[in-house]
JSON list of C-alpha atoms in Angstrom, two decimals:
[
{"chain": "A", "resi": 1, "resn": "UNK", "atom": "CA", "xyz": [7.07, 33.40, 36.85]},
{"chain": "A", "resi": 2, "resn": "UNK", "atom": "CA", "xyz": [9.68, 33.60, 34.12]},
{"chain": "A", "resi": 3, "resn": "UNK", "atom": "CA", "xyz": [11.67, 35.84, 31.85]},
{"chain": "A", "resi": 4, "resn": "UNK", "atom": "CA", "xyz": [12.86, 34.78, 28.40]},
{"chain": "A", "resi": 5, "resn": "UNK", "atom": "CA", "xyz": [15.35, 36.98, 26.55]},
{"chain": "A", "resi": 6, "resn": "UNK", "atom": "CA", "xyz": [16.19, 35.45, 23.21]},
{"chain": "A", "resi": 7, "resn": "UNK", "atom": "CA", "xyz": [18.96, 37.19, 21.27]},
{"chain": "A", "resi": 8, "resn": "UNK", "atom": "CA", "xyz": [18.52, 40.40, 23.27]},
{"chain": "A", "resi": 9, "resn": "UNK", "atom": "CA", "xyz": [21.67, 41.04, 25.30]},
{"chain": "A", "resi": 10, "resn": "UNK", "atom": "CA", "xyz": [23.98, 41.52, 22.33]},
{"chain": "A", "resi": 11, "resn": "UNK", "atom": "CA", "xyz": [21.75, 44.45, 21.27]},
{"chain": "A", "resi": 12, "resn": "UNK", "atom": "CA", "xyz": [21.82, 46.14, 24.70]},
{"chain": "A", "resi": 13, "resn": "UNK", "atom": "CA", "xyz": [24.15, 49.07, 25.30]},
{"chain": "A", "resi": 14, "resn": "UNK", "atom": "CA", "xyz": [24.55, 47.89, 28.92]},
{"chain": "A", "resi": 15, "resn": "UNK", "atom": "CA", "xyz": [23.79, 44.16, 29.03]},
{"chain": "A", "resi": 16, "resn": "UNK", "atom": "CA", "xyz": [24.77, 43.73, 32.69]},
{"chain": "A", "resi": 17, "resn": "UNK", "atom": "CA", "xyz": [22.09, 46.30, 33.57]},
{"chain": "A", "resi": 18, "resn": "UNK", "atom": "CA", "xyz": [19.58, 44.36, 31.46]},
{"chain": "A", "resi": 19, "resn": "UNK", "atom": "CA", "xyz": [20.30, 41.28, 33.61]},
{"chain": "A", "resi": 20, "resn": "UNK", "atom": "CA", "xyz": [19.77, 43.41, 36.75]},
{"chain": "A", "resi": 21, "resn": "UNK", "atom": "CA", "xyz": [16.40, 44.49, 35.35]},
{"chain": "A", "resi": 22, "resn": "UNK", "atom": "CA", "xyz": [15.41, 40.87, 34.72]},
{"chain": "A", "resi": 23, "resn": "UNK", "atom": "CA", "xyz": [16.15, 40.14, 38.37]},
{"chain": "A", "resi": 24, "resn": "UNK", "atom": "CA", "xyz": [14.13, 43.16, 39.51]},
{"chain": "A", "resi": 25, "resn": "UNK", "atom": "CA", "xyz": [11.07, 42.10, 37.50]},
{"chain": "A", "resi": 26, "resn": "UNK", "atom": "CA", "xyz": [11.18, 38.42, 38.45]},
{"chain": "A", "resi": 27, "resn": "UNK", "atom": "CA", "xyz": [9.11, 37.05, 41.33]},
{"chain": "A", "resi": 28, "resn": "UNK", "atom": "CA", "xyz": [10.99, 35.04, 43.97]},
{"chain": "A", "resi": 29, "resn": "UNK", "atom": "CA", "xyz": [11.66, 31.54, 42.67]},
{"chain": "A", "resi": 30, "resn": "UNK", "atom": "CA", "xyz": [11.10, 32.62, 39.08]},
{"chain": "A", "resi": 31, "resn": "UNK", "atom": "CA", "xyz": [13.32, 31.47, 36.25]},
{"chain": "A", "resi": 32, "resn": "UNK", "atom": "CA", "xyz": [15.23, 33.19, 33.49]},
{"chain": "A", "resi": 33, "resn": "UNK", "atom": "CA", "xyz": [16.25, 31.80, 30.12]},
{"chain": "A", "resi": 34, "resn": "UNK", "atom": "CA", "xyz": [18.67, 33.85, 28.07]},
{"chain": "A", "resi": 35, "resn": "UNK", "atom": "CA", "xyz": [19.66, 32.80, 24.57]},
{"chain": "A", "resi": 36, "resn": "UNK", "atom": "CA", "xyz": [22.52, 34.75, 23.08]},
{"chain": "A", "resi": 37, "resn": "UNK", "atom": "CA", "xyz": [25.75, 34.43, 21.17]},
{"chain": "A", "resi": 38, "resn": "UNK", "atom": "CA", "xyz": [29.12, 33.24, 22.31]},
{"chain": "A", "resi": 39, "resn": "UNK", "atom": "CA", "xyz": [31.95, 35.46, 21.04]},
{"chain": "A", "resi": 40, "resn": "UNK", "atom": "CA", "xyz": [32.15, 35.44, 17.25]},
{"chain": "A", "resi": 41, "resn": "UNK", "atom": "CA", "xyz": [33.63, 37.32, 14.32]},
{"chain": "A", "resi": 42, "resn": "UNK", "atom": "CA", "xyz": [30.50, 37.85, 12.28]},
{"chain": "A", "resi": 43, "resn": "UNK", "atom": "CA", "xyz": [31.12, 41.58, 11.82]},
{"chain": "A", "resi": 44, "resn": "UNK", "atom": "CA", "xyz": [28.29, 41.92, 9.30]},
{"chain": "A", "resi": 45, "resn": "UNK", "atom": "CA", "xyz": [25.81, 41.44, 12.16]},
{"chain": "A", "resi": 46, "resn": "UNK", "atom": "CA", "xyz": [26.76, 44.83, 13.57]},
{"chain": "A", "resi": 47, "resn": "UNK", "atom": "CA", "xyz": [25.75, 46.66, 10.41]},
{"chain": "A", "resi": 48, "resn": "UNK", "atom": "CA", "xyz": [22.84, 44.53, 9.23]},
{"chain": "A", "resi": 49, "resn": "UNK", "atom": "CA", "xyz": [21.28, 43.50, 12.55]},
{"chain": "A", "resi": 50, "resn": "UNK", "atom": "CA", "xyz": [22.36, 46.33, 14.86]},
{"chain": "A", "resi": 51, "resn": "UNK", "atom": "CA", "xyz": [24.44, 44.11, 17.13]},
{"chain": "A", "resi": 52, "resn": "UNK", "atom": "CA", "xyz": [26.31, 46.09, 19.77]},
{"chain": "A", "resi": 53, "resn": "UNK", "atom": "CA", "xyz": [28.33, 43.17, 21.17]},
{"chain": "A", "resi": 54, "resn": "UNK", "atom": "CA", "xyz": [29.93, 40.24, 19.31]},
{"chain": "A", "resi": 55, "resn": "UNK", "atom": "CA", "xyz": [28.67, 37.69, 21.83]},
{"chain": "A", "resi": 56, "resn": "UNK", "atom": "CA", "xyz": [29.72, 37.02, 25.42]},
{"chain": "A", "resi": 57, "resn": "UNK", "atom": "CA", "xyz": [32.08, 34.73, 27.28]},
{"chain": "A", "resi": 58, "resn": "UNK", "atom": "CA", "xyz": [30.25, 32.33, 29.63]},
{"chain": "A", "resi": 59, "resn": "UNK", "atom": "CA", "xyz": [32.26, 33.62, 32.63]},
{"chain": "A", "resi": 60, "resn": "UNK", "atom": "CA", "xyz": [31.07, 37.17, 31.87]},
{"chain": "A", "resi": 61, "resn": "UNK", "atom": "CA", "xyz": [27.45, 36.05, 31.71]},
{"chain": "A", "resi": 62, "resn": "UNK", "atom": "CA", "xyz": [27.85, 34.10, 34.94]},
{"chain": "A", "resi": 63, "resn": "UNK", "atom": "CA", "xyz": [29.27, 37.13, 36.76]},
{"chain": "A", "resi": 64, "resn": "UNK", "atom": "CA", "xyz": [26.35, 39.33, 35.63]},
{"chain": "A", "resi": 65, "resn": "UNK", "atom": "CA", "xyz": [23.79, 36.82, 36.88]},
{"chain": "A", "resi": 66, "resn": "UNK", "atom": "CA", "xyz": [25.63, 36.27, 40.18]},
{"chain": "A", "resi": 67, "resn": "UNK", "atom": "CA", "xyz": [25.76, 40.03, 40.81]},
{"chain": "A", "resi": 68, "resn": "UNK", "atom": "CA", "xyz": [22.03, 40.22, 40.06]},
{"chain": "A", "resi": 69, "resn": "UNK", "atom": "CA", "xyz": [21.35, 37.66, 42.80]},
{"chain": "A", "resi": 70, "resn": "UNK", "atom": "CA", "xyz": [20.65, 34.55, 40.75]},
{"chain": "A", "resi": 71, "resn": "UNK", "atom": "CA", "xyz": [21.53, 31.09, 42.05]},
{"chain": "A", "resi": 72, "resn": "UNK", "atom": "CA", "xyz": [21.88, 27.71, 40.33]},
{"chain": "A", "resi": 73, "resn": "UNK", "atom": "CA", "xyz": [23.15, 29.33, 37.16]},
{"chain": "A", "resi": 74, "resn": "UNK", "atom": "CA", "xyz": [23.47, 26.95, 34.25]},
{"chain": "A", "resi": 75, "resn": "UNK", "atom": "CA", "xyz": [25.16, 28.01, 31.03]},
{"chain": "A", "resi": 76, "resn": "UNK", "atom": "CA", "xyz": [24.85, 25.64, 28.10]},
{"chain": "A", "resi": 77, "resn": "UNK", "atom": "CA", "xyz": [25.91, 25.93, 24.50]},
{"chain": "A", "resi": 78, "resn": "UNK", "atom": "CA", "xyz": [22.85, 25.78, 22.31]},
{"chain": "A", "resi": 79, "resn": "UNK", "atom": "CA", "xyz": [22.38, 24.31, 18.87]},
{"chain": "A", "resi": 80, "resn": "UNK", "atom": "CA", "xyz": [24.89, 25.73, 16.41]},
{"chain": "A", "resi": 81, "resn": "UNK", "atom": "CA", "xyz": [23.80, 27.30, 13.15]},
{"chain": "A", "resi": 82, "resn": "UNK", "atom": "CA", "xyz": [24.14, 25.07, 10.12]},
{"chain": "A", "resi": 83, "resn": "UNK", "atom": "CA", "xyz": [26.27, 27.70, 8.55]},
{"chain": "A", "resi": 84, "resn": "UNK", "atom": "CA", "xyz": [27.34, 31.19, 9.29]},
{"chain": "A", "resi": 85, "resn": "UNK", "atom": "CA", "xyz": [26.93, 34.07, 6.95]},
{"chain": "A", "resi": 86, "resn": "UNK", "atom": "CA", "xyz": [24.91, 36.80, 5.46]},
{"chain": "A", "resi": 87, "resn": "UNK", "atom": "CA", "xyz": [21.25, 36.70, 4.59]},
{"chain": "A", "resi": 88, "resn": "UNK", "atom": "CA", "xyz": [21.95, 37.39, 0.94]},
{"chain": "A", "resi": 89, "resn": "UNK", "atom": "CA", "xyz": [23.56, 33.97, 0.47]},
{"chain": "A", "resi": 90, "resn": "UNK", "atom": "CA", "xyz": [21.41, 31.28, -1.19]},
{"chain": "A", "resi": 91, "resn": "UNK", "atom": "CA", "xyz": [19.27, 29.41, 1.33]},
{"chain": "A", "resi": 92, "resn": "UNK", "atom": "CA", "xyz": [20.11, 31.77, 4.21]},
{"chain": "A", "resi": 93, "resn": "UNK", "atom": "CA", "xyz": [16.48, 32.53, 5.08]},
{"chain": "A", "resi": 94, "resn": "UNK", "atom": "CA", "xyz": [15.67, 28.81, 5.30]},
{"chain": "A", "resi": 95, "resn": "UNK", "atom": "CA", "xyz": [18.72, 28.18, 7.51]},
{"chain": "A", "resi": 96, "resn": "UNK", "atom": "CA", "xyz": [17.86, 31.11, 9.79]},
{"chain": "A", "resi": 97, "resn": "UNK", "atom": "CA", "xyz": [14.27, 29.88, 10.15]},
{"chain": "A", "resi": 98, "resn": "UNK", "atom": "CA", "xyz": [15.52, 26.40, 11.05]},
{"chain": "A", "resi": 99, "resn": "UNK", "atom": "CA", "xyz": [17.95, 27.87, 13.58]},
{"chain": "A", "resi": 100, "resn": "UNK", "atom": "CA", "xyz": [15.20, 29.96, 15.18]},
{"chain": "A", "resi": 101, "resn": "UNK", "atom": "CA", "xyz": [13.03, 26.86, 15.53]},
{"chain": "A", "resi": 102, "resn": "UNK", "atom": "CA", "xyz": [15.95, 25.00, 17.16]},
{"chain": "A", "resi": 103, "resn": "UNK", "atom": "CA", "xyz": [16.38, 27.83, 19.66]},
{"chain": "A", "resi": 104, "resn": "UNK", "atom": "CA", "xyz": [12.65, 27.95, 20.47]},
{"chain": "A", "resi": 105, "resn": "UNK", "atom": "CA", "xyz": [12.69, 24.21, 21.14]},
{"chain": "A", "resi": 106, "resn": "UNK", "atom": "CA", "xyz": [15.81, 24.55, 23.32]},
{"chain": "A", "resi": 107, "resn": "UNK", "atom": "CA", "xyz": [14.11, 27.30, 25.35]},
{"chain": "A", "resi": 108, "resn": "UNK", "atom": "CA", "xyz": [10.91, 25.27, 25.72]},
{"chain": "A", "resi": 109, "resn": "UNK", "atom": "CA", "xyz": [12.86, 22.20, 26.85]},
{"chain": "A", "resi": 110, "resn": "UNK", "atom": "CA", "xyz": [14.89, 24.23, 29.36]},
{"chain": "A", "resi": 111, "resn": "UNK", "atom": "CA", "xyz": [11.83, 25.93, 30.85]},
{"chain": "A", "resi": 112, "resn": "UNK", "atom": "CA", "xyz": [9.91, 22.67, 31.17]},
{"chain": "A", "resi": 113, "resn": "UNK", "atom": "CA", "xyz": [12.80, 20.69, 32.66]},
{"chain": "A", "resi": 114, "resn": "UNK", "atom": "CA", "xyz": [13.75, 23.27, 35.27]},
{"chain": "A", "resi": 115, "resn": "UNK", "atom": "CA", "xyz": [17.28, 23.48, 33.85]},
{"chain": "A", "resi": 116, "resn": "UNK", "atom": "CA", "xyz": [17.30, 27.25, 34.01]},
{"chain": "A", "resi": 117, "resn": "UNK", "atom": "CA", "xyz": [18.49, 29.66, 36.66]},
{"chain": "A", "resi": 118, "resn": "UNK", "atom": "CA", "xyz": [16.00, 30.21, 39.47]},
{"chain": "A", "resi": 119, "resn": "UNK", "atom": "CA", "xyz": [16.29, 33.45, 41.40]},
{"chain": "A", "resi": 120, "resn": "UNK", "atom": "CA", "xyz": [17.08, 33.41, 45.11]},
{"chain": "A", "resi": 121, "resn": "UNK", "atom": "CA", "xyz": [13.85, 32.60, 46.85]},
{"chain": "A", "resi": 122, "resn": "UNK", "atom": "CA", "xyz": [14.73, 34.88, 49.77]},
{"chain": "A", "resi": 123, "resn": "UNK", "atom": "CA", "xyz": [15.11, 37.92, 47.57]},
{"chain": "A", "resi": 124, "resn": "UNK", "atom": "CA", "xyz": [11.94, 39.98, 47.34]},
{"chain": "A", "resi": 125, "resn": "UNK", "atom": "CA", "xyz": [11.35, 41.65, 43.97]}
]
């Protein structure tokens, strides 16, 4: 059993509650992979992409997952974008596609290697 939330939390009005919901839905021993942004100053994302939050500090993410009952929490920095910036810049679509593929591969590797946060096996969902 698993939950993957790729670039979701920064769109949520209440991201800590979204983590609680992941825990509620997950079967005991299941795993969660969350891909999201570290804090950044890309203000254009708010207007163009509907971002609510400008990324999250790892300690904040860890506290949300701990409160939701997760154990063995691993937070890793993923592959960085080649460049930051708006979609209207030359080559931006190609760079975004490459970044998305990097993230998908990082998620696949994490899920297959068991390097993601399993829920407490004693907790019944």
